mmCIF file of C-alpha atoms in Angstrom:
data_model
loop_
_atom_site.group_PDB
_atom_site.id
_atom_site.type_symbol
_atom_site.label_atom_id
_atom_site.label_comp_id
_atom_site.label_asym_id
_atom_site.label_seq_id
_atom_site.Cartn_x
_atom_site.Cartn_y
_atom_site.Cartn_z
ATOM 1 C CA GLN A 1 8.750 9.182 11.543
ATOM 2 C CA ILE A 2 9.254 8.637 7.913
ATOM 3 C CA ARG A 3 7.490 10.861 5.374
ATOM 4 C CA LEU A 4 5.565 8.995 2.718
ATOM 5 C CA MET A 5 4.039 10.227 -0.493
ATOM 6 C CA GLU A 6 1.743 8.174 -2.701
ATOM 7 C CA SER A 7 1.205 8.751 -6.406
ATOM 8 C CA GLY A 8 -0.145 7.021 -9.467
ATOM 9 C CA GLY A 9 -3.825 7.080 -8.661
ATOM 10 C CA GLY A 10 -6.454 7.997 -11.245
ATOM 11 C CA SER A 11 -9.495 6.883 -13.149
ATOM 12 C CA VAL A 12 -9.631 3.689 -15.090
ATOM 13 C CA GLN A 13 -12.379 1.453 -16.552
ATOM 14 C CA SER A 14 -13.133 -1.943 -15.212
ATOM 15 C CA GLY A 15 -10.591 -4.425 -16.139
ATOM 16 C CA GLY A 16 -7.822 -1.808 -16.294
ATOM 17 C CA SER A 17 -4.618 -1.536 -14.355
ATOM 18 C CA LEU A 18 -2.845 1.147 -12.266
ATOM 19 C CA LYS A 19 0.617 1.209 -10.648
ATOM 20 C CA LEU A 20 0.834 3.071 -7.393
ATOM 21 C CA SER A 21 4.008 4.351 -5.854
ATOM 22 C CA CYS A 22 4.888 5.190 -2.277
ATOM 23 C CA ALA A 23 8.032 7.172 -1.910
ATOM 24 C CA ALA A 24 9.631 7.206 1.561
ATOM 25 C CA SER A 25 11.887 9.838 2.924
ATOM 26 C CA GLY A 26 14.264 7.242 4.408
ATOM 27 C CA TYR A 27 14.771 3.614 5.380
ATOM 28 C CA THR A 28 11.689 1.580 6.177
ATOM 29 C CA ARG A 29 11.529 -2.015 7.596
ATOM 30 C CA CYS A 30 8.172 -2.589 6.060
ATOM 31 C CA VAL A 31 5.625 -0.857 3.893
ATOM 32 C CA ALA A 32 1.999 -1.654 3.560
ATOM 33 C CA TRP A 33 -0.827 -0.513 1.441
ATOM 34 C CA PHE A 34 -4.351 0.157 2.645
ATOM 35 C CA ARG A 35 -7.495 1.484 1.044
ATOM 36 C CA GLN A 36 -10.689 3.110 2.354
ATOM 37 C CA ALA A 37 -13.803 3.811 0.498
ATOM 38 C CA PRO A 38 -16.489 6.200 1.708
ATOM 39 C CA GLY A 39 -18.455 4.677 4.503
ATOM 40 C CA ASN A 40 -16.176 1.708 4.743
ATOM 41 C CA GLU A 41 -13.408 0.765 7.251
ATOM 42 C CA ARG A 42 -9.795 0.925 6.198
ATOM 43 C CA GLU A 43 -8.748 -2.250 4.623
ATOM 44 C CA TRP A 44 -5.247 -3.688 4.643
ATOM 45 C CA LEU A 45 -4.130 -4.864 1.237
ATOM 46 C CA ALA A 46 -0.511 -5.906 1.049
ATOM 47 C CA VAL A 47 2.880 -5.519 2.837
ATOM 48 C CA ILE A 48 6.454 -5.928 1.914
ATOM 49 C CA ASP A 49 9.508 -5.891 4.202
ATOM 50 C CA SER A 50 13.044 -4.935 3.615
ATOM 51 C CA ALA A 51 13.934 -8.515 2.755
ATOM 52 C CA GLY A 52 11.274 -8.603 0.048
ATOM 53 C CA THR A 53 8.903 -10.803 1.821
ATOM 54 C CA VAL A 54 5.314 -10.113 0.746
ATOM 55 C CA ASN A 55 1.781 -10.820 1.976
ATOM 56 C CA PHE A 56 -1.523 -10.023 0.465
ATOM 57 C CA ALA A 57 -5.175 -9.879 1.642
ATOM 58 C CA ASP A 58 -7.395 -12.468 0.114
ATOM 59 C CA SER A 59 -9.421 -9.762 -1.598
ATOM 60 C CA VAL A 60 -6.537 -8.774 -3.871
ATOM 61 C CA LYS A 61 -4.428 -11.789 -4.062
ATOM 62 C CA GLY A 62 -3.674 -12.785 -7.686
ATOM 63 C CA ARG A 63 -4.696 -9.267 -8.918
ATOM 64 C CA PHE A 64 -2.226 -7.018 -6.974
ATOM 65 C CA THR A 65 1.440 -7.206 -6.654
ATOM 66 C CA ILE A 66 3.800 -5.362 -4.384
ATOM 67 C CA SER A 67 7.458 -4.573 -5.115
ATOM 68 C CA GLN A 68 10.211 -2.174 -4.129
ATOM 69 C CA ASP A 69 13.185 -0.290 -5.289
ATOM 70 C CA ASN A 70 15.447 0.033 -2.202
ATOM 71 C CA ALA A 71 17.758 2.465 -3.913
ATOM 72 C CA LYS A 72 14.777 4.820 -4.337
ATOM 73 C CA ASN A 73 13.127 4.005 -1.092
ATOM 74 C CA THR A 74 10.003 3.403 -3.063
ATOM 75 C CA VAL A 75 7.371 0.735 -2.961
ATOM 76 C CA TYR A 76 4.984 -0.064 -5.786
ATOM 77 C CA LEU A 77 1.469 -1.534 -5.927
ATOM 78 C CA GLN A 78 0.569 -2.998 -9.279
ATOM 79 C CA MET A 79 -3.152 -3.397 -9.521
ATOM 80 C CA ASN A 80 -4.557 -5.378 -12.395
ATOM 81 C CA ASN A 81 -8.144 -6.353 -13.358
ATOM 82 C CA LEU A 82 -9.562 -3.554 -11.479
ATOM 83 C CA ALA A 83 -13.329 -3.518 -10.628
ATOM 84 C CA PRO A 84 -15.600 -0.724 -9.434
ATOM 85 C CA ASP A 85 -15.294 -2.243 -5.914
ATOM 86 C CA ASP A 86 -11.624 -1.237 -5.896
ATOM 87 C CA THR A 87 -12.582 2.376 -5.921
ATOM 88 C CA ALA A 88 -11.080 4.028 -2.813
ATOM 89 C CA MET A 89 -8.520 6.190 -1.413
ATOM 90 C CA TYR A 90 -5.240 4.163 -1.275
ATOM 91 C CA TYR A 91 -2.717 4.741 1.495
ATOM 92 C CA CYS A 92 0.766 3.549 2.150
ATOM 93 C CA ALA A 93 2.018 3.102 5.666
ATOM 94 C CA ALA A 94 5.488 2.096 6.987
ATOM 95 C CA ALA A 95 7.417 1.311 10.060
ATOM 96 C CA ILE A 96 11.070 1.035 10.949
ATOM 97 C CA TYR A 97 10.885 -1.154 14.076
ATOM 98 C CA ARG A 98 10.448 -4.870 13.665
ATOM 99 C CA TRP A 99 7.804 -5.118 16.410
ATOM 100 C CA ARG A 100 5.598 -2.529 14.464
ATOM 101 C CA CYS A 101 6.062 -4.496 11.273
ATOM 102 C CA GLU A 102 5.217 -7.888 12.956
ATOM 103 C CA SER A 103 2.079 -6.333 14.647
ATOM 104 C CA ARG A 104 1.239 -4.235 11.589
ATOM 105 C CA ASN A 105 1.221 -1.205 13.934
ATOM 106 C CA PHE A 106 2.531 1.342 11.347
ATOM 107 C CA ASP A 107 3.362 4.765 12.532
ATOM 108 C CA SER A 108 3.979 6.594 9.323
ATOM 109 C CA TRP A 109 1.285 7.197 6.771
ATOM 110 C CA GLY A 110 0.871 8.971 3.516
ATOM 111 C CA ARG A 111 -1.983 11.359 2.551
ATOM 112 C CA GLY A 112 -3.394 8.941 0.035
ATOM 113 C CA THR A 113 -4.075 8.700 -3.644
ATOM 114 C CA GLN A 114 -7.505 8.257 -5.148
ATOM 115 C CA VAL A 115 -8.320 5.393 -7.458
ATOM 116 C CA THR A 116 -11.704 5.439 -9.305
ATOM 117 C CA VAL A 117 -12.811 2.457 -11.433
ATOM 118 C CA SER A 118 -15.839 2.873 -13.608
ATOM 119 C CA ALA A 119 -17.896 0.079 -14.928
#
């Protein structure tokens, strides 16, 4: 398994921006971002594969972007126009096998970084 570490969370006001980072210990075929707020189910947000192909959940499309620096094995989630509903723990997840990426069955997870958006 790949070890993942998220960073970049914090507290911002509504309308603000944050950029999260997910540093991997090695090669990943795909990396995704999820979030989970207290009492809510985990929500998939975005995914990027090693070729740079990206996909977003409708809830964040147009506000969030995902990018990667392959040399650093790091994936970024740029979050703009944040709202209080975006408050959650944000996790990155990854996989190295194509079937896991295609089925979004990630087997490596980070510990998360907290994002808090105040009104």
